[in-house]
PDB file of C-alpha atoms in Angstrom:
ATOM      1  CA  UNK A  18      47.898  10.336 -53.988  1.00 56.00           C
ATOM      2  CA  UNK A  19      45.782  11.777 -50.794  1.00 57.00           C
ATOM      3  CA  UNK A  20      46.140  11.578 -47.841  1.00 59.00           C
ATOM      4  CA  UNK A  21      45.034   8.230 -46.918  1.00 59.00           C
ATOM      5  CA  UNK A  22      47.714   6.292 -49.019  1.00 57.00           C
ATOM      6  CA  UNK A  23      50.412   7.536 -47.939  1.00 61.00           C
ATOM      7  CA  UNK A  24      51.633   5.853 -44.445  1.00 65.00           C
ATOM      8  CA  UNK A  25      52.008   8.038 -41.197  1.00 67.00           C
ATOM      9  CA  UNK A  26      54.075   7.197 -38.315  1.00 67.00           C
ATOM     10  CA  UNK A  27      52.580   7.109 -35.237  1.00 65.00           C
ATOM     11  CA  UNK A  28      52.225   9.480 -32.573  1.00 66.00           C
ATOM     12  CA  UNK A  29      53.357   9.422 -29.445  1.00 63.00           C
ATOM     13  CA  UNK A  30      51.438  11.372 -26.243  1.00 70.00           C
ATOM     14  CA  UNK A  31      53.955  11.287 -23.934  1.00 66.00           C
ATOM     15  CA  UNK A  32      57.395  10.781 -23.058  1.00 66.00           C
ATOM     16  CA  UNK A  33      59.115   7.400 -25.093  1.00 66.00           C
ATOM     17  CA  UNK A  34      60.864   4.810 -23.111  1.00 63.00           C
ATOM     18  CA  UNK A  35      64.324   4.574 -23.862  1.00 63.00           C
ATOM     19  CA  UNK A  36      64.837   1.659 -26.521  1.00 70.00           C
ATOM     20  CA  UNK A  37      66.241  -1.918 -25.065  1.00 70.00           C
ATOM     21  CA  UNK A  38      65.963  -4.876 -23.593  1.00 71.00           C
ATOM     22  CA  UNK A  39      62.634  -5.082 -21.109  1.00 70.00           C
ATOM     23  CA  UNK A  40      64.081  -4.655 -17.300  1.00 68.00           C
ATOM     24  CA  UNK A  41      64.364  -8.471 -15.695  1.00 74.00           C
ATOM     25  CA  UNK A  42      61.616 -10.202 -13.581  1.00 71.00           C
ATOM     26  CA  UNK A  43      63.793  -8.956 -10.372  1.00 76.00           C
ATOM     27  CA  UNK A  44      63.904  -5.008 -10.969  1.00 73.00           C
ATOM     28  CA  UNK A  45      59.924  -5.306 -11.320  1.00 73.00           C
ATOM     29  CA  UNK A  46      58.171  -3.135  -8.912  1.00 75.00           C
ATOM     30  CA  UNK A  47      56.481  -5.851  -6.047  1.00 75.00           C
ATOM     31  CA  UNK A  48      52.659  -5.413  -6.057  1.00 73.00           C
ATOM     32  CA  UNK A  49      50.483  -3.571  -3.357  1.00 72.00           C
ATOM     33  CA  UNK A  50      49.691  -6.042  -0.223  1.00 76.00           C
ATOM     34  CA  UNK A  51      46.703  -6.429   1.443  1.00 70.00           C
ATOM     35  CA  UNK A  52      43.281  -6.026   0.548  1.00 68.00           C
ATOM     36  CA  UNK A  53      42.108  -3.890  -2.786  1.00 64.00           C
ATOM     37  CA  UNK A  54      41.020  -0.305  -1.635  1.00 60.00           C
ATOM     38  CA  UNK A  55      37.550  -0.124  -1.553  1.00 59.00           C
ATOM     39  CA  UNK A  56      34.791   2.737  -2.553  1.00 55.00           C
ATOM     40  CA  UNK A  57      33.247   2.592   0.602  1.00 54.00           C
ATOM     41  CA  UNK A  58      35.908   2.607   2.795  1.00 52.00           C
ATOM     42  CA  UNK A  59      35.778   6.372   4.284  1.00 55.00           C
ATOM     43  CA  UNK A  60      38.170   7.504   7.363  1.00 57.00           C
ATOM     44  CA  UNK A  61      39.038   3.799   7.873  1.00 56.00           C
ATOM     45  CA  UNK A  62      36.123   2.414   8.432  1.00 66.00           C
ATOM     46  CA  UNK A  63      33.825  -0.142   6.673  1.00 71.00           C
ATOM     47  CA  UNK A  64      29.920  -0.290   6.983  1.00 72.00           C
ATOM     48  CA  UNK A  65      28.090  -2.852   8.081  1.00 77.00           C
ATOM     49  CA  UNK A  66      26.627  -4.754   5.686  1.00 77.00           C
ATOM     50  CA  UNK A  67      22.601  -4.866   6.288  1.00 76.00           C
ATOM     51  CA  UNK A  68      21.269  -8.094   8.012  1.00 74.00           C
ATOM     52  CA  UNK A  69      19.113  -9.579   5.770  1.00 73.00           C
ATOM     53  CA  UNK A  70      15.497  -9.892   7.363  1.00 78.00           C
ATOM     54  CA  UNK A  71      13.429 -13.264   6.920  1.00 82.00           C
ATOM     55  CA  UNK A  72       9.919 -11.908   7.506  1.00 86.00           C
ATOM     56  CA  UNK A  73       8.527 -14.586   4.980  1.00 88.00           C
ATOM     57  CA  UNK A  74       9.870 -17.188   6.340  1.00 89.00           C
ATOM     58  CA  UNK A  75       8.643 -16.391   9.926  1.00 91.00           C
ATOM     59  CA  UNK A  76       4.969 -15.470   7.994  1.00 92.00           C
ATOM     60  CA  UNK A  77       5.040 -18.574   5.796  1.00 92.00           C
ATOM     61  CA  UNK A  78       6.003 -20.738   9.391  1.00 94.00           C
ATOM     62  CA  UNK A  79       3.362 -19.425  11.370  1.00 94.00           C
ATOM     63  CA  UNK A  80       0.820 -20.304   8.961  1.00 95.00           C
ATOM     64  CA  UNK A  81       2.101 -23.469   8.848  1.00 96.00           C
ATOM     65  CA  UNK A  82       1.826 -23.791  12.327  1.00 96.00           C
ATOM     66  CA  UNK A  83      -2.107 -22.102  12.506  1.00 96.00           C
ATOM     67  CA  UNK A  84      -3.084 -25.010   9.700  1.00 96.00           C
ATOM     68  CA  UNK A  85      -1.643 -27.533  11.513  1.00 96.00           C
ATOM     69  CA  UNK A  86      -3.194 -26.917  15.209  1.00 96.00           C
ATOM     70  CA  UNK A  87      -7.037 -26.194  13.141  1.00 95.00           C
ATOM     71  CA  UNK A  88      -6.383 -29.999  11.272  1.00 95.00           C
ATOM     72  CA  UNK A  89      -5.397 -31.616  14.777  1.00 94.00           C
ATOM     73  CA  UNK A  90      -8.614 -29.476  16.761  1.00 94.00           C
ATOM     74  CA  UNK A  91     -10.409 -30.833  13.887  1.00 91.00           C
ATOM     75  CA  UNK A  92      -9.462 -34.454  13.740  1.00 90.00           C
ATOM     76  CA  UNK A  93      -9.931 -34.497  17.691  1.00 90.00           C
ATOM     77  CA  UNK A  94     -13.132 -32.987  17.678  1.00 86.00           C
ATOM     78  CA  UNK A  95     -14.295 -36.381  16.022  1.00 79.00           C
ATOM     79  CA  UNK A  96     -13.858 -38.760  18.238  1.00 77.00           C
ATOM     80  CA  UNK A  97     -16.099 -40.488  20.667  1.00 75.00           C
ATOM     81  CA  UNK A  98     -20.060 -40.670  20.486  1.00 75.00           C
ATOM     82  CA  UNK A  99     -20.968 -36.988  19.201  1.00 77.00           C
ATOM     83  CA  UNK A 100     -24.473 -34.863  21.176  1.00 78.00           C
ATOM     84  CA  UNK A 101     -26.807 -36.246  18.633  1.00 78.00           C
ATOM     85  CA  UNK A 102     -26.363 -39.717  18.750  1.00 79.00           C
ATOM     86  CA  UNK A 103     -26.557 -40.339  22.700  1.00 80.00           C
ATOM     87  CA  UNK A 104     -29.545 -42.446  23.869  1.00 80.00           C
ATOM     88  CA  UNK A 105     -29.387 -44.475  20.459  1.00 81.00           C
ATOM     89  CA  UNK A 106     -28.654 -48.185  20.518  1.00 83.00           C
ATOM     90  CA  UNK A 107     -27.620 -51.073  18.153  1.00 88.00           C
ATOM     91  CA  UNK A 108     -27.532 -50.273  13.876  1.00 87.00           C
ATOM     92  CA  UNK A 109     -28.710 -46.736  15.008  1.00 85.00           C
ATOM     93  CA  UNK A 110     -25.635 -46.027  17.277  1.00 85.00           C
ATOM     94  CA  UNK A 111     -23.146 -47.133  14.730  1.00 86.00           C
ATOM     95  CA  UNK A 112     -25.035 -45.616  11.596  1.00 89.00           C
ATOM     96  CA  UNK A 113     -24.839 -42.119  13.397  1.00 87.00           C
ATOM     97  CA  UNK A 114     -21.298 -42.049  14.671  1.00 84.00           C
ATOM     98  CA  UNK A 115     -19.987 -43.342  11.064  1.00 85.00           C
ATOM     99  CA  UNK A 116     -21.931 -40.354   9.612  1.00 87.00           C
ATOM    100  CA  UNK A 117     -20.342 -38.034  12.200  1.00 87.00           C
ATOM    101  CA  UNK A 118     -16.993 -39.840  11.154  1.00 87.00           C
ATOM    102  CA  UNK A 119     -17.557 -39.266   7.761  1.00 90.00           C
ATOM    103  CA  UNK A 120     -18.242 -35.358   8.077  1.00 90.00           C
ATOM    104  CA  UNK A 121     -15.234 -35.195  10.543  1.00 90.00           C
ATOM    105  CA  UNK A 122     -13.109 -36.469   7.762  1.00 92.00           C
ATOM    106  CA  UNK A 123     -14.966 -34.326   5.396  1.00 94.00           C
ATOM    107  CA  UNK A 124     -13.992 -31.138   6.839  1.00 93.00           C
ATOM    108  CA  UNK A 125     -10.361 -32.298   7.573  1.00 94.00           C
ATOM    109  CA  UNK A 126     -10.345 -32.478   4.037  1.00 95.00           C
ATOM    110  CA  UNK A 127     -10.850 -29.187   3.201  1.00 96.00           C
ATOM    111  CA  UNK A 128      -8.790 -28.052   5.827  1.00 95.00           C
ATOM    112  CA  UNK A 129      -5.992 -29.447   4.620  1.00 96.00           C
ATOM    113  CA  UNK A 130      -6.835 -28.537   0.709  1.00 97.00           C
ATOM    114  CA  UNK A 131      -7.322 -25.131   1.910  1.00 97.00           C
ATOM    115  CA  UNK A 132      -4.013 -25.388   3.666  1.00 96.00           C
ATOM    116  CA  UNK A 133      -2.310 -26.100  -0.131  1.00 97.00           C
ATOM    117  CA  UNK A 134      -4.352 -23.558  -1.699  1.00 97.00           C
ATOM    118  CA  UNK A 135      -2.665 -21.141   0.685  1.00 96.00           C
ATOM    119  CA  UNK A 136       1.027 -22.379   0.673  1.00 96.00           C
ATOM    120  CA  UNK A 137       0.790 -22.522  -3.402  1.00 96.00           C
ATOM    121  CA  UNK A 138      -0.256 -18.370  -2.948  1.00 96.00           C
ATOM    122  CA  UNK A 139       2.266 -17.626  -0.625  1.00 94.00           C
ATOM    123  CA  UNK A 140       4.665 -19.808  -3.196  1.00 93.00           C
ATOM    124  CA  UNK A 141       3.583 -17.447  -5.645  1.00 94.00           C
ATOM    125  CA  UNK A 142       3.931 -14.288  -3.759  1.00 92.00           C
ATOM    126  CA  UNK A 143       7.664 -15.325  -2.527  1.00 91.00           C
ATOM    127  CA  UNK A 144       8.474 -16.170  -6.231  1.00 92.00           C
ATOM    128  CA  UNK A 145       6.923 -12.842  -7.597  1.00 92.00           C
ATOM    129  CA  UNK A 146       9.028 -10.915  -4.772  1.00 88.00           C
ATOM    130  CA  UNK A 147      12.429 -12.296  -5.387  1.00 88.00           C
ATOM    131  CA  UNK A 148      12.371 -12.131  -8.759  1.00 90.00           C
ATOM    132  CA  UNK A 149      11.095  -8.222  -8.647  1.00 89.00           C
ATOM    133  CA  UNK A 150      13.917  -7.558  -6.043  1.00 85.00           C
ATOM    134  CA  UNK A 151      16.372  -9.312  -7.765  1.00 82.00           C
ATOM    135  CA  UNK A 152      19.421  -7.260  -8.767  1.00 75.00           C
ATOM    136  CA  UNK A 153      20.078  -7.231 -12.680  1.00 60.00           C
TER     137      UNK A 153
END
């Protein structure tokens, strides 16, 4: 037989409790009050914790704002009978201020496309960033 077959009793580290019945629910020490001690608490004192800053939310607002005040100076600049159409009459009159309607409307357009072509970047960007800061 080696040493593997034959059973060992175990060992014991430290001083044994004395053998008997387990001490009743009343003799058990009462646990700590108050709030768990903390690693950063140092002399009594706890640091601040850091105030998160919103600098893309003030950047992505703002250009918000700029898109909206170029689509209303656009839409404005429109209306009423434009330089090259005063002294015309009749078919002539209405045939030039539709056309200047039509490029008014044009260039809103893009404006506002180029307005979603910039919020879907910034999207992007704010996605990208969160997910690279983001604490595993």
């Amino acid at each position: 037989m080696g040493k593997r077959d034959r059973a060992q009793e175990p060992k014991s580290w430290g001083p044994r409790n004395p053998q008997g019945p387990p001490p009743p629910p009343d003799a058990w020490p009462t646990p700590p009050q108050g709030p768990p001690p903390s690693d950063y608490q140092q002399g009594g004192t706890t640091p601040k914790p850091k105030k998160r800053r919103r600098i893309f939310l003030w950047l992505f607002l703002a250009v918000q704002i700029l898109f909206l005040i170029w689509v209303i100076t656009g839409a404005t600049s429109g209306s009423g009978t434009p330089e090259g159409c005063r002294g015309l009459t009749g078919d002539d009159l209405e045939l030039c201020e539709d056309a200047s309607d039509v490029g008014t409307t044009i260039g809103v357009g893009l404006v506002i496309g180029l307005w979603a072509a910039v919020d879907i970047i910034l999207g992007f960007t704010y996605l990208i960033y969160r997910l690279a800061s983001r604490r595993a």
